[in-house]
Amino acid sequence: EDQVTQSPEALRLQEGESSSLNCSYTVSGLRGLFWYRQDPGKGPEFLFTLYSAGEEKEKERLKATLTKKESFLHITAPKPEDSATYLCAVLGSGGSNYKLTFGKGTLLTVNP
Amino acid sequence: GAGVSQSPRYKVAKRGQDVALRCDPISGHVSLFWYQQALGQGPEFLTYFQNEAQLDKSGLPSDRFFAERPEGSVSTLKIQRTQQEDSAVYLCASSLTGDQPQHFGDGTRLSIL
């Protein structure tokens, strides 16, 4: 069974204070690792897909990286508008090769 | 709009009532998914459609839950004889194919009194 563990559960940063969120996963044959952002009362918003170890993707202040066991979401010089819950999900090649397995998310708060 | 649309956004029902939740996926998306999200948790898979075919319903909590997508576009999630534990946000997602990024609607927040 695919498993995803995200840490920390919550993170408070000052504006401009860079940090990283962690996503550890166990999956039988990774077909993709997905990062989403979720604002209160909204659905998850797609950010990145990573397919293989060593891959990196960037979007504005966010950079996602992938190893064989975990992914990191690096946030550089965050702004208050980056405050949200960040969700990590995996797509495995086991029996359910279309079902995303999500972690519980990291609640990021960026104070001005 | 170009995104996934869900209605209603909020639904309050008394225990024992039946409810129906609607999802309009992105036009042309073959795959459609339903997830359930409890407070403080990540979304959990309920069921998956490829066009009109329901290929996986292994995540549906009980036989009170039923989903359909008769014409391969709009989908409805129906919950019969609702219970308090059914209270959650129900999210719909669609993708071009099963392994492409899934794009989510804003969900229906269901409260059972």
mmCIF file of C-alpha atoms in Angstrom:
data_model
loop_
_atom_site.group_PDB
_atom_site.id
_atom_site.type_symbol
_atom_site.label_atom_id
_atom_site.label_comp_id
_atom_site.label_asym_id
_atom_site.label_seq_id
_atom_site.Cartn_x
_atom_site.Cartn_y
_atom_site.Cartn_z
ATOM 1 C CA GLU A 1 0.000 0.000 0.000
ATOM 2 C CA ASP A 2 1.318 3.448 -0.957
ATOM 3 C CA GLN A 3 2.108 5.756 1.950
ATOM 4 C CA VAL A 4 2.978 9.457 2.185
ATOM 5 C CA THR A 5 4.224 11.268 5.289
ATOM 6 C CA GLN A 6 4.665 15.030 5.330
ATOM 7 C CA SER A 7 6.644 17.062 7.833
ATOM 8 C CA PRO A 8 6.404 19.320 9.633
ATOM 9 C CA GLU A 9 2.653 19.384 10.206
ATOM 10 C CA ALA A 10 2.815 23.160 10.573
ATOM 11 C CA LEU A 11 5.498 25.744 9.863
ATOM 12 C CA ARG A 12 5.607 29.433 10.707
ATOM 13 C CA LEU A 13 8.070 31.653 8.840
ATOM 14 C CA GLN A 14 8.827 35.314 8.762
ATOM 15 C CA GLU A 15 8.572 36.979 5.371
ATOM 16 C CA GLY A 16 11.847 36.374 3.542
ATOM 17 C CA GLU A 17 12.857 33.400 5.726
ATOM 18 C CA SER A 18 13.557 30.472 3.404
ATOM 19 C CA SER A 19 12.765 26.894 4.409
ATOM 20 C CA SER A 20 11.822 23.431 3.124
ATOM 21 C CA LEU A 21 8.879 21.073 3.464
ATOM 22 C CA ASN A 22 9.430 17.324 3.419
ATOM 23 C CA CYS A 23 7.422 14.529 1.803
ATOM 24 C CA SER A 24 8.542 10.953 2.486
ATOM 25 C CA TYR A 25 6.912 8.218 0.475
ATOM 26 C CA THR A 26 6.646 4.466 0.076
ATOM 27 C CA VAL A 27 5.285 3.294 -3.245
ATOM 28 C CA SER A 28 5.545 0.264 -5.477
ATOM 29 C CA GLY A 29 6.922 1.832 -8.636
ATOM 30 C CA LEU A 30 6.623 5.605 -8.636
ATOM 31 C CA ARG A 31 4.821 6.943 -11.682
ATOM 32 C CA GLY A 32 4.676 10.492 -10.385
ATOM 33 C CA LEU A 33 4.908 12.655 -7.282
ATOM 34 C CA PHE A 34 2.600 15.660 -7.191
ATOM 35 C CA TRP A 35 2.661 18.835 -5.116
ATOM 36 C CA TYR A 36 -0.518 20.809 -4.555
ATOM 37 C CA ARG A 37 -1.348 24.011 -2.718
ATOM 38 C CA GLN A 38 -4.656 24.264 -0.873
ATOM 39 C CA ASP A 39 -6.130 27.507 0.445
ATOM 40 C CA PRO A 40 -8.912 27.467 3.088
ATOM 41 C CA GLY A 41 -12.267 26.594 1.552
ATOM 42 C CA LYS A 42 -10.712 25.767 -1.816
ATOM 43 C CA GLY A 43 -9.733 22.633 -3.657
ATOM 44 C CA PRO A 44 -6.082 21.616 -4.110
ATOM 45 C CA GLU A 45 -4.298 23.616 -6.811
ATOM 46 C CA PHE A 46 -1.752 21.707 -8.895
ATOM 47 C CA LEU A 47 1.854 22.943 -8.597
ATOM 48 C CA PHE A 48 4.332 20.335 -9.862
ATOM 49 C CA THR A 49 4.787 16.778 -11.054
ATOM 50 C CA LEU A 50 8.111 14.976 -10.562
ATOM 51 C CA TYR A 51 8.741 11.645 -12.245
ATOM 52 C CA SER A 52 12.262 10.452 -11.416
ATOM 53 C CA ALA A 53 14.969 10.870 -8.797
ATOM 54 C CA GLY A 54 17.125 13.898 -9.424
ATOM 55 C CA GLU A 55 14.381 15.836 -11.154
ATOM 56 C CA GLU A 56 13.721 19.445 -10.104
ATOM 57 C CA LYS A 57 10.907 21.859 -10.993
ATOM 58 C CA GLU A 58 10.639 25.570 -10.196
ATOM 59 C CA LYS A 59 7.818 28.071 -10.109
ATOM 60 C CA GLU A 60 8.374 31.566 -8.734
ATOM 61 C CA ARG A 61 9.593 31.132 -5.125
ATOM 62 C CA LEU A 62 8.987 27.371 -5.072
ATOM 63 C CA LYS A 63 11.328 24.575 -6.091
ATOM 64 C CA ALA A 64 10.486 20.890 -5.836
ATOM 65 C CA THR A 65 13.109 18.148 -5.785
ATOM 66 C CA LEU A 66 12.851 14.354 -5.753
ATOM 67 C CA THR A 67 14.951 11.473 -4.454
ATOM 68 C CA LYS A 68 14.095 7.775 -4.337
ATOM 69 C CA LYS A 69 12.561 8.126 -0.887
ATOM 70 C CA GLU A 70 11.451 11.727 -0.474
ATOM 71 C CA SER A 71 10.645 15.035 -2.054
ATOM 72 C CA PHE A 72 11.336 18.520 -0.808
ATOM 73 C CA LEU A 73 9.463 21.720 -1.521
ATOM 74 C CA HIS A 74 11.895 24.582 -1.052
ATOM 75 C CA ILE A 75 10.423 28.031 -0.460
ATOM 76 C CA THR A 76 12.801 30.911 -1.096
ATOM 77 C CA ALA A 77 12.125 34.325 0.448
ATOM 78 C CA PRO A 78 8.457 33.559 1.106
ATOM 79 C CA LYS A 79 5.734 36.188 1.126
ATOM 80 C CA PRO A 80 2.511 36.220 3.176
ATOM 81 C CA GLU A 81 0.573 35.156 0.072
ATOM 82 C CA ASP A 82 2.476 31.855 0.125
ATOM 83 C CA SER A 83 0.555 30.936 3.284
ATOM 84 C CA ALA A 84 -1.457 27.783 2.553
ATOM 85 C CA THR A 85 -1.504 24.033 3.140
ATOM 86 C CA TYR A 86 0.910 22.195 0.861
ATOM 87 C CA LEU A 87 -0.082 18.654 -0.069
ATOM 88 C CA CYS A 88 2.112 15.926 -1.500
ATOM 89 C CA ALA A 89 0.669 12.925 -3.360
ATOM 90 C CA VAL A 90 2.057 9.876 -5.138
ATOM 91 C CA LEU A 91 0.862 7.841 -8.081
ATOM 92 C CA GLY A 92 2.156 4.271 -7.984
ATOM 93 C CA SER A 93 2.285 1.527 -10.557
ATOM 94 C CA GLY A 94 0.619 -1.018 -8.329
ATOM 95 C CA GLY A 95 -2.953 -2.152 -8.736
ATOM 96 C CA SER A 96 -4.312 1.374 -8.648
ATOM 97 C CA ASN A 97 -2.157 3.172 -11.161
ATOM 98 C CA TYR A 98 -4.440 6.193 -11.338
ATOM 99 C CA LYS A 99 -5.318 6.777 -7.653
ATOM 100 C CA LEU A 100 -3.445 9.530 -5.842
ATOM 101 C CA THR A 101 -2.361 8.820 -2.264
ATOM 102 C CA PHE A 102 -2.037 12.064 -0.318
ATOM 103 C CA GLY A 103 -0.177 13.048 2.803
ATOM 104 C CA LYS A 104 -1.867 15.094 5.503
ATOM 105 C CA GLY A 105 -0.204 18.276 4.348
ATOM 106 C CA THR A 106 1.976 21.002 5.854
ATOM 107 C CA LEU A 107 0.227 24.177 6.983
ATOM 108 C CA LEU A 108 2.553 27.058 6.116
ATOM 109 C CA THR A 109 2.056 30.484 7.667
ATOM 110 C CA VAL A 110 4.225 33.382 6.512
ATOM 111 C CA ASN A 111 4.089 36.416 8.747
ATOM 112 C CA PRO A 112 4.779 39.916 7.368
ATOM 113 C CA GLY B 1 -15.207 28.632 -16.693
ATOM 114 C CA ALA B 2 -12.317 26.376 -17.557
ATOM 115 C CA GLY B 3 -11.984 24.621 -14.231
ATOM 116 C CA VAL B 4 -13.788 21.804 -12.425
ATOM 117 C CA SER B 5 -17.119 23.000 -11.091
ATOM 118 C CA GLN B 6 -18.902 21.445 -8.107
ATOM 119 C CA SER B 7 -22.340 22.126 -6.713
ATOM 120 C CA PRO B 8 -23.677 22.822 -4.247
ATOM 121 C CA ARG B 9 -20.744 24.394 -2.406
ATOM 122 C CA TYR B 10 -22.407 23.721 0.920
ATOM 123 C CA LYS B 11 -25.032 21.169 1.866
ATOM 124 C CA VAL B 12 -26.686 20.670 5.216
ATOM 125 C CA ALA B 13 -28.856 17.598 5.659
ATOM 126 C CA LYS B 14 -30.519 15.800 8.517
ATOM 127 C CA ARG B 15 -29.363 12.321 9.388
ATOM 128 C CA GLY B 16 -31.186 9.786 7.275
ATOM 129 C CA GLN B 17 -31.752 12.071 4.287
ATOM 130 C CA ASP B 18 -30.366 11.360 0.823
ATOM 131 C CA VAL B 19 -28.020 13.872 -0.848
ATOM 132 C CA ALA B 20 -26.647 14.312 -4.367
ATOM 133 C CA LEU B 21 -23.432 16.151 -5.193
ATOM 134 C CA ARG B 22 -22.628 17.267 -8.727
ATOM 135 C CA CYS B 23 -19.326 17.598 -10.581
ATOM 136 C CA ASP B 24 -18.708 19.257 -13.957
ATOM 137 C CA PRO B 25 -15.190 18.265 -15.071
ATOM 138 C CA ILE B 26 -12.911 20.168 -17.406
ATOM 139 C CA SER B 27 -14.137 19.710 -20.961
ATOM 140 C CA GLY B 28 -12.373 16.847 -22.727
ATOM 141 C CA HIS B 29 -11.035 15.237 -19.569
ATOM 142 C CA VAL B 30 -11.479 11.492 -19.772
ATOM 143 C CA SER B 31 -10.727 10.677 -16.145
ATOM 144 C CA LEU B 32 -12.850 11.782 -13.203
ATOM 145 C CA PHE B 33 -12.212 11.158 -9.528
ATOM 146 C CA TRP B 34 -14.071 11.671 -6.272
ATOM 147 C CA TYR B 35 -12.216 12.213 -3.007
ATOM 148 C CA GLN B 36 -13.319 12.751 0.582
ATOM 149 C CA GLN B 37 -11.388 15.193 2.766
ATOM 150 C CA ALA B 38 -11.799 15.332 6.525
ATOM 151 C CA LEU B 39 -10.667 18.380 8.481
ATOM 152 C CA GLY B 40 -6.891 18.503 8.783
ATOM 153 C CA GLN B 41 -6.387 15.507 6.503
ATOM 154 C CA GLY B 42 -5.389 14.991 2.909
ATOM 155 C CA PRO B 43 -7.987 13.927 0.347
ATOM 156 C CA GLU B 44 -8.841 10.207 0.323
ATOM 157 C CA PHE B 45 -9.816 8.402 -2.850
ATOM 158 C CA LEU B 46 -13.418 7.288 -3.272
ATOM 159 C CA THR B 47 -13.958 6.311 -6.897
ATOM 160 C CA TYR B 48 -12.654 6.691 -10.461
ATOM 161 C CA PHE B 49 -14.299 6.959 -13.882
ATOM 162 C CA GLN B 50 -12.790 6.648 -17.310
ATOM 163 C CA ASN B 51 -15.400 8.217 -19.552
ATOM 164 C CA GLU B 52 -18.689 6.654 -18.403
ATOM 165 C CA ALA B 53 -17.105 3.499 -16.987
ATOM 166 C CA GLN B 54 -16.585 3.303 -13.241
ATOM 167 C CA LEU B 55 -13.266 1.442 -13.077
ATOM 168 C CA ASP B 56 -12.663 1.601 -9.354
ATOM 169 C CA LYS B 57 -15.050 2.158 -6.460
ATOM 170 C CA SER B 58 -12.888 0.578 -3.796
ATOM 171 C CA GLY B 59 -12.743 3.765 -1.704
ATOM 172 C CA LEU B 60 -16.490 4.157 -1.241
ATOM 173 C CA PRO B 61 -17.073 3.772 2.531
ATOM 174 C CA SER B 62 -20.308 1.780 2.305
ATOM 175 C CA ASP B 63 -23.056 0.712 -0.050
ATOM 176 C CA ARG B 64 -24.856 3.927 0.877
ATOM 177 C CA PHE B 65 -22.459 5.727 -1.468
ATOM 178 C CA PHE B 66 -23.119 5.600 -5.192
ATOM 179 C CA ALA B 67 -21.506 7.487 -8.078
ATOM 180 C CA GLU B 68 -22.383 7.737 -11.747
ATOM 181 C CA ARG B 69 -21.196 9.454 -14.917
ATOM 182 C CA PRO B 70 -23.765 8.308 -17.483
ATOM 183 C CA GLU B 71 -22.592 10.307 -20.506
ATOM 184 C CA GLY B 72 -18.916 10.500 -19.688
ATOM 185 C CA SER B 73 -19.048 14.124 -18.603
ATOM 186 C CA VAL B 74 -20.990 15.327 -15.544
ATOM 187 C CA SER B 75 -20.811 13.060 -12.502
ATOM 188 C CA THR B 76 -23.031 12.739 -9.452
ATOM 189 C CA LEU B 77 -22.078 11.328 -6.064
ATOM 190 C CA LYS B 78 -25.121 10.185 -4.129
ATOM 191 C CA ILE B 79 -25.215 9.326 -0.453
ATOM 192 C CA GLN B 80 -28.273 7.548 0.863
ATOM 193 C CA ARG B 81 -29.489 7.542 4.467
ATOM 194 C CA THR B 82 -26.762 9.969 5.531
ATOM 195 C CA GLN B 83 -24.940 9.508 8.830
ATOM 196 C CA GLN B 84 -23.004 12.042 10.905
ATOM 197 C CA GLU B 85 -19.719 10.413 9.935
ATOM 198 C CA ASP B 86 -20.443 11.347 6.315
ATOM 199 C CA SER B 87 -19.765 14.998 7.201
ATOM 200 C CA ALA B 88 -16.711 16.053 5.179
ATOM 201 C CA VAL B 89 -15.652 17.947 2.076
ATOM 202 C CA TYR B 90 -16.224 15.989 -1.115
ATOM 203 C CA LEU B 91 -13.783 16.885 -3.862
ATOM 204 C CA CYS B 92 -14.048 16.098 -7.544
ATOM 205 C CA ALA B 93 -11.015 16.052 -9.831
ATOM 206 C CA SER B 94 -10.510 15.464 -13.538
ATOM 207 C CA SER B 95 -7.523 14.756 -15.757
ATOM 208 C CA LEU B 96 -6.832 14.178 -19.430
ATOM 209 C CA THR B 97 -5.855 10.596 -18.697
ATOM 210 C CA GLY B 98 -5.469 8.561 -15.527
ATOM 211 C CA ASP B 99 -1.826 9.382 -14.885
ATOM 212 C CA GLN B 100 -1.860 13.073 -15.802
ATOM 213 C CA PRO B 101 -2.112 15.795 -13.112
ATOM 214 C CA GLN B 102 -5.550 15.889 -11.549
ATOM 215 C CA HIS B 103 -7.286 19.248 -11.349
ATOM 216 C CA PHE B 104 -9.655 19.745 -8.463
ATOM 217 C CA GLY B 105 -12.872 21.613 -7.916
ATOM 218 C CA ASP B 106 -13.472 23.600 -4.726
ATOM 219 C CA GLY B 107 -15.542 20.812 -3.236
ATOM 220 C CA THR B 108 -18.895 20.422 -1.522
ATOM 221 C CA ARG B 109 -18.849 20.815 2.236
ATOM 222 C CA LEU B 110 -21.425 18.362 3.592
ATOM 223 C CA SER B 111 -22.713 18.692 7.125
ATOM 224 C CA ILE B 112 -25.027 16.064 8.578
ATOM 225 C CA LEU B 113 -27.023 17.154 11.603
#
